[in-house]
Tab-separated table of C-alpha atoms in Angstrom:
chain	number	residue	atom	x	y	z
A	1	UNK	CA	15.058	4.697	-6.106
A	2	UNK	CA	15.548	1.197	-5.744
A	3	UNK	CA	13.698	0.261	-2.438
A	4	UNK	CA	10.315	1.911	-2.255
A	5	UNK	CA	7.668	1.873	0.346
A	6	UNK	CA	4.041	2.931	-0.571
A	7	UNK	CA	1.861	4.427	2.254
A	8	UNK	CA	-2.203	5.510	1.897
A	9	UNK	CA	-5.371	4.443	3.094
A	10	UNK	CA	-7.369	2.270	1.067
A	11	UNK	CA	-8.453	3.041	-2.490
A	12	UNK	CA	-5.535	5.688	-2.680
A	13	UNK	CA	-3.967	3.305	-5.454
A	14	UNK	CA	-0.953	1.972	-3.299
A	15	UNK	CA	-1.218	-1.488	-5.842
A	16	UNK	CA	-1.272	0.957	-9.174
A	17	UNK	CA	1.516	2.966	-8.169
A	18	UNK	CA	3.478	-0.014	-7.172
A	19	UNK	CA	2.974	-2.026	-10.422
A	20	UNK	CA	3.654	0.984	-12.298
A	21	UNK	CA	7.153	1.711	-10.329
A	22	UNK	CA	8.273	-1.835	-10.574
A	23	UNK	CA	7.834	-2.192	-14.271
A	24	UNK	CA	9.807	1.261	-14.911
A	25	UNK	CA	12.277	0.695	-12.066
A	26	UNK	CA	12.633	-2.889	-13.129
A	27	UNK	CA	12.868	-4.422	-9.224
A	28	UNK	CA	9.870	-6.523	-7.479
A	29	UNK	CA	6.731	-5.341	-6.242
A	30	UNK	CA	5.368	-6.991	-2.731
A	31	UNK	CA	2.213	-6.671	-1.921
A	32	UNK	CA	2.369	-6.920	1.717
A	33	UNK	CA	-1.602	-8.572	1.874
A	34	UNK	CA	-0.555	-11.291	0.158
A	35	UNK	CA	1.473	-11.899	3.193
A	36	UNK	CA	-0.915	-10.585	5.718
A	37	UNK	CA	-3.565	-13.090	4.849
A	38	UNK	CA	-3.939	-16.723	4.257
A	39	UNK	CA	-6.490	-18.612	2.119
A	40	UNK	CA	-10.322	-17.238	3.660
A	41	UNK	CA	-9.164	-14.056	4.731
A	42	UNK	CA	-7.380	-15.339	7.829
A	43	UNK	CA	-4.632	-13.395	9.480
A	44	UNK	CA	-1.167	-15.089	9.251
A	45	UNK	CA	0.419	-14.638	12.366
A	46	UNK	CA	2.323	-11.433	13.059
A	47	UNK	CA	5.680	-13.547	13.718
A	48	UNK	CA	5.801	-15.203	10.766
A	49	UNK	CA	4.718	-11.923	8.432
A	50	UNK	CA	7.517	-10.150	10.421
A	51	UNK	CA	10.253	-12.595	9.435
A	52	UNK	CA	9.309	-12.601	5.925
A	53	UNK	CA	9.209	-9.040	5.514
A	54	UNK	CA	13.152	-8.885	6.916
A	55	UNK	CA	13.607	-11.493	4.542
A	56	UNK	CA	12.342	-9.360	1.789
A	57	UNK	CA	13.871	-6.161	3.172
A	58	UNK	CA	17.101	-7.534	3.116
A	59	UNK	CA	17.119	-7.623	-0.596
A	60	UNK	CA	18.704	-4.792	-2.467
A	61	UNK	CA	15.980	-3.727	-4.272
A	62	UNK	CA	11.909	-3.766	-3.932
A	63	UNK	CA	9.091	-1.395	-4.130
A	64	UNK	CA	6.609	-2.654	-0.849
A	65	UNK	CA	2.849	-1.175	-0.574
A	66	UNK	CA	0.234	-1.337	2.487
A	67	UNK	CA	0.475	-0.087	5.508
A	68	UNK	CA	0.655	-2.665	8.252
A	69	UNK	CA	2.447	-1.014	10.842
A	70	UNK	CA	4.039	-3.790	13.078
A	71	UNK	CA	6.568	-4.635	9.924
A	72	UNK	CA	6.632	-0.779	8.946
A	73	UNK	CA	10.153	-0.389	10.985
A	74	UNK	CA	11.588	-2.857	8.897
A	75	UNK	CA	10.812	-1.454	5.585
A	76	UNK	CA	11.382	2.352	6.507
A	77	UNK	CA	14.893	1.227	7.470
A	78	UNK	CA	15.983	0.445	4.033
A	79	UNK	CA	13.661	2.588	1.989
A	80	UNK	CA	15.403	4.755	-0.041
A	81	UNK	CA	12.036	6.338	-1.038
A	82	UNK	CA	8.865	6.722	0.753
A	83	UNK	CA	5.566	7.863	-1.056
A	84	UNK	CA	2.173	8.590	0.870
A	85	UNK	CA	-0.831	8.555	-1.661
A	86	UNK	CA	-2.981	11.242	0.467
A	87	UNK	CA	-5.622	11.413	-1.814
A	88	UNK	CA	-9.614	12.756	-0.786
A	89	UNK	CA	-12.111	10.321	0.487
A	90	UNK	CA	-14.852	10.733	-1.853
A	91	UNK	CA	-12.451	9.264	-4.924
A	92	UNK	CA	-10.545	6.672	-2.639
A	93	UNK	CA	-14.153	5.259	-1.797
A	94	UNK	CA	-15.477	5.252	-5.605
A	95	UNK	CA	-12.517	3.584	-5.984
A	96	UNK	CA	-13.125	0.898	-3.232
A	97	UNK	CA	-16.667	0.074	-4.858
A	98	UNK	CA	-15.141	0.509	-8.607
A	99	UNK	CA	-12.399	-2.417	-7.038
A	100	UNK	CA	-15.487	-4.590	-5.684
A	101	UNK	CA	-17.543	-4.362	-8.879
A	102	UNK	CA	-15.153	-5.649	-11.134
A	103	UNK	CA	-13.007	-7.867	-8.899
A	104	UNK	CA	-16.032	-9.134	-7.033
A	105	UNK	CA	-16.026	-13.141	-6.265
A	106	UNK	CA	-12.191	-13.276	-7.992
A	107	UNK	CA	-9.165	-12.467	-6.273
A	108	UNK	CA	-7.161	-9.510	-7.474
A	109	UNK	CA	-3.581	-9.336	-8.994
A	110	UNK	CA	-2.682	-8.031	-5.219
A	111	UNK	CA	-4.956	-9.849	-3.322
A	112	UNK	CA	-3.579	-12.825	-0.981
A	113	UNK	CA	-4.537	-16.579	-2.709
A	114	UNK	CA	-7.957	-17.972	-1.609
A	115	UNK	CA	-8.948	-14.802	-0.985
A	116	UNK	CA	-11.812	-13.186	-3.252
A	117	UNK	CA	-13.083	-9.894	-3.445
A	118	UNK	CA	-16.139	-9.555	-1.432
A	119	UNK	CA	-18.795	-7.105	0.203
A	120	UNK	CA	-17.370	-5.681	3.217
A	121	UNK	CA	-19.713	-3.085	4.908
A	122	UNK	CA	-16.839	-2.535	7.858
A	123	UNK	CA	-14.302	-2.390	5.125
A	124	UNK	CA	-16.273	0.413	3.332
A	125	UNK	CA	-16.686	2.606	6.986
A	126	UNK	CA	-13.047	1.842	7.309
A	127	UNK	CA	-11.843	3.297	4.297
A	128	UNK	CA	-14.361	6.470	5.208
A	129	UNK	CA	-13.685	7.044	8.426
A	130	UNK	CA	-9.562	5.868	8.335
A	131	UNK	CA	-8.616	9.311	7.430
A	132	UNK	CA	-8.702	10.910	10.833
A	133	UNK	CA	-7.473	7.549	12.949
A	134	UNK	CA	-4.443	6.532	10.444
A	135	UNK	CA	-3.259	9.793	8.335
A	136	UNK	CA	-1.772	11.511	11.314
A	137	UNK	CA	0.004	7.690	11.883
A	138	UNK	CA	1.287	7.236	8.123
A	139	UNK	CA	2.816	11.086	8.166
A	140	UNK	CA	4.458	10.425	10.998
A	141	UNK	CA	6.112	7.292	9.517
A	142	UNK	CA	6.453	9.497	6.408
A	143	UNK	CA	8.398	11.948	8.427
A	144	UNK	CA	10.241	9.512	10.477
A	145	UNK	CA	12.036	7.414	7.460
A	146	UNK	CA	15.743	7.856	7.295
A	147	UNK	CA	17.652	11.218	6.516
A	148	UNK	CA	18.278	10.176	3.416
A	149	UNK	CA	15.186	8.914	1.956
A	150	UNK	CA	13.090	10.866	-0.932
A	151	UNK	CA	9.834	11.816	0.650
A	152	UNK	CA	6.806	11.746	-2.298
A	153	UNK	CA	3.562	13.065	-0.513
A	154	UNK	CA	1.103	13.002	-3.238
A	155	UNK	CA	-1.925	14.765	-3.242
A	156	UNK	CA	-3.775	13.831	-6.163
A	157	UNK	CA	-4.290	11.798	-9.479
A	158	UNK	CA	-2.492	14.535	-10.967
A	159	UNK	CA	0.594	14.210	-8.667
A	160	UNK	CA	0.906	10.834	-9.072
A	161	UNK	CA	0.844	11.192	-13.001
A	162	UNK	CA	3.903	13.476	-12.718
A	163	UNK	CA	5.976	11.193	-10.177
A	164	UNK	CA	5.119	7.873	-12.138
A	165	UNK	CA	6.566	10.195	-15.267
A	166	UNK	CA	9.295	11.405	-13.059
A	167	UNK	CA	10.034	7.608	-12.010
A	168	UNK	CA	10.107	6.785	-15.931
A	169	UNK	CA	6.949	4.926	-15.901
């Protein structure tokens, strides 16, 4: 594995897992909000995200987590490994709130710059209610990378234990 793309809804641990594989597989970790958003939470425009993310993909090795699925062609094109964290709602929310509660007014290690953690009632529905309107999106992206990419679904804390140990982390 040497480019990785990390797939889940939010609070599945997309950031952990992709920390954790770039220390034991030694290549960089983007965290594809940090590119999505400028200073205030404002959207950077598509174009420009777009171009940096070839940029990036171009590079011989990476590990890349979020989903963002207008730059999702680029990166499944030179994955060599795809993992979707499929993990249940009820711990991906605790999560969420666990994530506001100790990041809250401070931007996180993944976060964009200028842009805090906050309260965000939509953002908690979101990652609720996401699992019907994106899953059946990110498995078909899972499905759809190239012949020759590993496939990781994982289904659990558990799962992702043994494939971090697996990876060498």
């Amino acid at each position: 594995m040497r480019r990785v793309v990390i797939l889940g809804p939010p609070g599945s641990g997309k950031s952990t897992v992709a920390r954790a594989l770039g220390r034991c597989l030694a290549v960089p970790v983007v965290h594809l909000d940090q590119l999505h958003f400028l200073p205030g939470w404002v959207l950077r425009p598509k174009d420009e995200v777009y171009a940096e993310v070839a940029k990036l993909t171009a590079q011989p090795e990476w590990v890349m987590e979020g989903n963002w699925s207008h730059c999702l062609d680029l990166r499944l094109a030179r994955a060599d490994a795809v993992v979707y964290l499929d993990l249940s709602r009820p711990l991906r929310l605790m999560r969420v709130l666990r994530r506001l509660l100790l990041h809250y007014g401070r931007e996180r290690p993944d976060a964009a710059a200028g842009c805090p953690e906050r309260f965000n009632a939509a953002f908690l529905i979101y990652t609720w209610t996401c699992h019907r309107s994106t899953r059946a999106k990110a498995l078909g992206a899972f499905r759809d990378a190239r012949a020759d990419a590993a496939r990781h679904h994982l289904k659990s804390r558990r799962d992702i234990a043994a494939f971090l140990e697996q990876a060498g982390a």
